[in-house]
PDB file of C-alpha atoms in Angstrom:
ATOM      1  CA  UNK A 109      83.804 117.227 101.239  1.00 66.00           C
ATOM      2  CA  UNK A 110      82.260 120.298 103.050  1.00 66.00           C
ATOM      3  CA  UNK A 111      80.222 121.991 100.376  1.00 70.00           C
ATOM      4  CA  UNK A 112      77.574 125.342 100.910  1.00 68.00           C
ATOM      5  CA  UNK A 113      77.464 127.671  98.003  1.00 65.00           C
ATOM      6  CA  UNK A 114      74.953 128.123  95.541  1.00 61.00           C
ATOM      7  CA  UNK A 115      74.675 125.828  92.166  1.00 66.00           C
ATOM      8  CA  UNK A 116      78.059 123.811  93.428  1.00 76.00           C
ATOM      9  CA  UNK A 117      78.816 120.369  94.032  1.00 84.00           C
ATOM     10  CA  UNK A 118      80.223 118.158  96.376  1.00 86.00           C
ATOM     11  CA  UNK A 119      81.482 116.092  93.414  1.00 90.00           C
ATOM     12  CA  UNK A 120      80.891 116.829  89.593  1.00 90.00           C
ATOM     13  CA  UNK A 121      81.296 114.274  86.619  1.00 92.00           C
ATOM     14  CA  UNK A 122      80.988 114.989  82.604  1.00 91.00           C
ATOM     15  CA  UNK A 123      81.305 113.180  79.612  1.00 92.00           C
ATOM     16  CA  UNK A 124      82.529 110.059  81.588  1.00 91.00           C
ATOM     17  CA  UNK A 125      82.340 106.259  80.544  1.00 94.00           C
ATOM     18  CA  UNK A 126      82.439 103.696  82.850  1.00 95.00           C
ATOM     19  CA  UNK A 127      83.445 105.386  86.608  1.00 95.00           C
ATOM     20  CA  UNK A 128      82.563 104.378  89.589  1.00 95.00           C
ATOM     21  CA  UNK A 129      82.296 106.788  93.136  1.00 92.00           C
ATOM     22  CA  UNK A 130      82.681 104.916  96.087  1.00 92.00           C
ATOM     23  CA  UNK A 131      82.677 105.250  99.894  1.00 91.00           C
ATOM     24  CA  UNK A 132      82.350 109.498  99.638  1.00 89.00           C
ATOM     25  CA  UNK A 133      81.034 111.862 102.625  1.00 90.00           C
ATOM     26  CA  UNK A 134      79.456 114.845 101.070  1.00 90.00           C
ATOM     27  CA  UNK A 135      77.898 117.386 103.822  1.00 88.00           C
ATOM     28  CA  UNK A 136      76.437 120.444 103.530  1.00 85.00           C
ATOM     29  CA  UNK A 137      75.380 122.750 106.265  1.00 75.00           C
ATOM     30  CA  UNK A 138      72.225 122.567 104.957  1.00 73.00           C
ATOM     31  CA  UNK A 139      71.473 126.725 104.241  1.00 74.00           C
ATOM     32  CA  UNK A 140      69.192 128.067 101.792  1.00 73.00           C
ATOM     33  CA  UNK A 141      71.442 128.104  98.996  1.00 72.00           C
ATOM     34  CA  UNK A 142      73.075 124.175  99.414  1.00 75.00           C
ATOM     35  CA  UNK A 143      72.996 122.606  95.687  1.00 84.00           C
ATOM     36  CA  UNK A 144      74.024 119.567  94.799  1.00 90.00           C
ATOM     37  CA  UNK A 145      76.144 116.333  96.426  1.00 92.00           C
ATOM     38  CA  UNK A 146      76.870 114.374  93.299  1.00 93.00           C
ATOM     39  CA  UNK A 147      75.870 115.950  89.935  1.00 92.00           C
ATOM     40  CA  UNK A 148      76.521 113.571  86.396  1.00 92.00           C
ATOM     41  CA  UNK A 149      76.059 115.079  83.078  1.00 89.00           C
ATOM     42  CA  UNK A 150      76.128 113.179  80.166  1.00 89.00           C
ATOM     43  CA  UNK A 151      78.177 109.964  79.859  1.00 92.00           C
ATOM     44  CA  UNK A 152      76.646 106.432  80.704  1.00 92.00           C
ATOM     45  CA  UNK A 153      77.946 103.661  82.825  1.00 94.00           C
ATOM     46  CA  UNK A 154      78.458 105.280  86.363  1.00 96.00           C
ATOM     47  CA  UNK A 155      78.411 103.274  89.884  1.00 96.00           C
ATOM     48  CA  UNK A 156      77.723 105.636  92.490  1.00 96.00           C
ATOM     49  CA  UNK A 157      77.936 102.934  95.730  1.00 96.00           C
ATOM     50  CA  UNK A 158      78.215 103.992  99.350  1.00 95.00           C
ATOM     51  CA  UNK A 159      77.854 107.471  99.546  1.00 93.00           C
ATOM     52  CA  UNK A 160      76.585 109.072 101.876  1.00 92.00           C
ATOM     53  CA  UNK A 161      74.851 112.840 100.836  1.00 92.00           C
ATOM     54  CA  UNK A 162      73.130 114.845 103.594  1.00 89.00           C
ATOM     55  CA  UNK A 163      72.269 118.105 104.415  1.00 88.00           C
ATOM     56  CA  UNK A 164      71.023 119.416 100.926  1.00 88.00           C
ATOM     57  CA  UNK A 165      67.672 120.758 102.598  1.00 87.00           C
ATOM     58  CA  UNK A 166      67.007 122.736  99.377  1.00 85.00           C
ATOM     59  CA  UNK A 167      68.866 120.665  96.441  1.00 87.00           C
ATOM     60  CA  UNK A 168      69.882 117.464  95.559  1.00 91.00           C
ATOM     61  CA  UNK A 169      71.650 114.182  97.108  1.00 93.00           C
ATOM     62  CA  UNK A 170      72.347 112.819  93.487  1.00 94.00           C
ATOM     63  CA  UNK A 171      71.592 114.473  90.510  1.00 92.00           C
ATOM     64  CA  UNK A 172      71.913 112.553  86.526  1.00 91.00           C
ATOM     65  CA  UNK A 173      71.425 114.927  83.578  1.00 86.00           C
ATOM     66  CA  UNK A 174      69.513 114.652  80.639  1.00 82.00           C
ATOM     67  CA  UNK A 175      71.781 112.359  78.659  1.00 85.00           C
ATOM     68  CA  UNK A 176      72.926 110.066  81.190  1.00 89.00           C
ATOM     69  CA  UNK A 177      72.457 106.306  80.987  1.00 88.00           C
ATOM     70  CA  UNK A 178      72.979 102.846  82.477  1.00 91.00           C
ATOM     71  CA  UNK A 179      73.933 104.314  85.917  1.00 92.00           C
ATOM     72  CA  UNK A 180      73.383 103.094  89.098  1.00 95.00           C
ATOM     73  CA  UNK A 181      72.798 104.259  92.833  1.00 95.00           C
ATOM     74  CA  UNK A 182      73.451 101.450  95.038  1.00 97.00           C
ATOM     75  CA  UNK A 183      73.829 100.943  98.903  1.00 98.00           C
ATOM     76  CA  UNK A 184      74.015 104.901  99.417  1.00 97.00           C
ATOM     77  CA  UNK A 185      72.224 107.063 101.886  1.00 96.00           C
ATOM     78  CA  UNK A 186      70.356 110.672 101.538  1.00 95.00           C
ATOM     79  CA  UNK A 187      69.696 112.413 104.634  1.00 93.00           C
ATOM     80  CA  UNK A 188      67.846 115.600 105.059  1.00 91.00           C
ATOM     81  CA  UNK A 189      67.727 116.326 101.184  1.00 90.00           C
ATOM     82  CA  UNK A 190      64.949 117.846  99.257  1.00 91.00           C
ATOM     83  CA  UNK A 191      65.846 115.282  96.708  1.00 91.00           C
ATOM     84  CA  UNK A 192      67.353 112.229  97.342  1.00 92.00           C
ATOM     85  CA  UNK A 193      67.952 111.159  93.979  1.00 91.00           C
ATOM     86  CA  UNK A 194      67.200 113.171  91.060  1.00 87.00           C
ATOM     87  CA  UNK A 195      66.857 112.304  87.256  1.00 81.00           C
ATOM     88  CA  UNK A 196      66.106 115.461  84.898  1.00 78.00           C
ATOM     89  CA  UNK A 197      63.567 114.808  82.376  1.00 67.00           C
ATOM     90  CA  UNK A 198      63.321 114.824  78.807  1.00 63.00           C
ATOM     91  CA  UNK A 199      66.561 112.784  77.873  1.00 66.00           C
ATOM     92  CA  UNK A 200      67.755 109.479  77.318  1.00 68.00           C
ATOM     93  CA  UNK A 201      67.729 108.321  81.386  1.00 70.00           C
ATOM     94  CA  UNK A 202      67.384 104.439  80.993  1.00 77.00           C
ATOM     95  CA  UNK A 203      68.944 101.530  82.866  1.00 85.00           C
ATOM     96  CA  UNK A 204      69.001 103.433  85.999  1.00 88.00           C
ATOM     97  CA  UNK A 205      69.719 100.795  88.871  1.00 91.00           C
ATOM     98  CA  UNK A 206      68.597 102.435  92.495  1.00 92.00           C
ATOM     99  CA  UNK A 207      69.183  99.596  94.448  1.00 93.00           C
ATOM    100  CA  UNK A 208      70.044  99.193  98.438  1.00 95.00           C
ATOM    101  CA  UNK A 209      69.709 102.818  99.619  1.00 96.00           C
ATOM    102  CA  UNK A 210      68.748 104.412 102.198  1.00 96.00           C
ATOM    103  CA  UNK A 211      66.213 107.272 102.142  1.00 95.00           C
ATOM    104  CA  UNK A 212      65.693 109.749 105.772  1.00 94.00           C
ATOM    105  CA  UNK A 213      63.886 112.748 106.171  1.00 92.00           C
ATOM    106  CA  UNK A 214      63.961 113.276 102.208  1.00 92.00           C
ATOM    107  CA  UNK A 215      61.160 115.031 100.689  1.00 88.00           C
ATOM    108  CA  UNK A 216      61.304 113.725  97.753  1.00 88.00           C
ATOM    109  CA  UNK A 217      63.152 110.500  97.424  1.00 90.00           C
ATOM    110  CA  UNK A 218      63.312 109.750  93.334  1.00 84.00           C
ATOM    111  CA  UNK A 219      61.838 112.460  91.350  1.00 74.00           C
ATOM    112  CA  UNK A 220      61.245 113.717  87.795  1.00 64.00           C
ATOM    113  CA  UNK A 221      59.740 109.768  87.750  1.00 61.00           C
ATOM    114  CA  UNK A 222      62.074 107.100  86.089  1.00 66.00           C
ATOM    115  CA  UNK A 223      59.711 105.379  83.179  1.00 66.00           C
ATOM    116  CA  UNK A 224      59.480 102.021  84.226  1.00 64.00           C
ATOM    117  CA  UNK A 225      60.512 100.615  81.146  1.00 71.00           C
ATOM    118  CA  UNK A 226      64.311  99.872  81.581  1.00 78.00           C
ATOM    119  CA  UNK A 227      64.678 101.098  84.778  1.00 82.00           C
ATOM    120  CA  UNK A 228      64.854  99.619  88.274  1.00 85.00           C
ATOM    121  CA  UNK A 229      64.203 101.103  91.909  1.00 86.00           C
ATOM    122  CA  UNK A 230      63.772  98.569  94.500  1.00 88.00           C
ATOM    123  CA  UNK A 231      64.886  97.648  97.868  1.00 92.00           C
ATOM    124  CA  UNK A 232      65.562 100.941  99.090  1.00 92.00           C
ATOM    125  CA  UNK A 233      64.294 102.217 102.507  1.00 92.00           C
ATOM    126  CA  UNK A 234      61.999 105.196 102.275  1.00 89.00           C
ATOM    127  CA  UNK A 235      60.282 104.741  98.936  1.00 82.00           C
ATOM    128  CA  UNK A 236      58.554 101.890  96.821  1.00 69.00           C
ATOM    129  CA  UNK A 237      60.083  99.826  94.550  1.00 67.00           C
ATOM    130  CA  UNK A 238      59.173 100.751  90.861  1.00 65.00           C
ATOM    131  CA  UNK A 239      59.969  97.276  88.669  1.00 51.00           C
TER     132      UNK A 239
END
């Protein structure tokens, strides 16, 4: 999936239960205006495994909304994204599982900070595990 224009992306999931994303290329050419590889909005219960996002210089590898629980982000990798993976704040985000992935020449590998209680972020390349 070839994606460049502004507040798209790559793919998009709402109001799921239960999916799972698997083995997905999502490029972008990396311009001023590239938004988001994977975007989730509400739902709970997502696998997002061995992906691949890069080239979101100014967005987003993986982006969960508010309402979003019990997900995880296993085995993937984020290259050359101002976010790697992104929660937004101010919801329900627990039992997030970022496990296994890989992290390069991200500015900002996990952000809007996952509460460590009922969340897990560990063995990933390019940022500390949070237990």
């Amino acid at each position: 999936v070839d994606i460049d224009q502004f507040r798209t992306a790559g793919i998009r999931i709402a109001n799921g239960l239960m999916i799972t994303l698997s083995n997905c290329m999502i490029t972008s050419s990396g311009a001023a205006n590239s938004a988001i590889g994977v975007l989730i909005e509400q739902g709970q219960g997502y696998i997002v495994q061995a992906t691949s996002c890069h080239g979101f210089t100014s967005g987003h590898g993986f982006l969960a909304g508010v309402n979003v629980q019990y997900t995880s982000v296993v085995n993937s990798q984020f290259w050359n994204c101002a976010t790697g993976v992104g929660i937004v704040p101010g919801g329900t985000a627990t039992g997030f599982n970022v496990t296994g992935d890989t992290f390069v020449s991200v500015t900002s590998p996990i952000v809007q900070g996952l509460p460590l209680t009922n969340n897990l972020v560990r063995d990933n390349i390019g940022v500390a595990d949070m237990i």
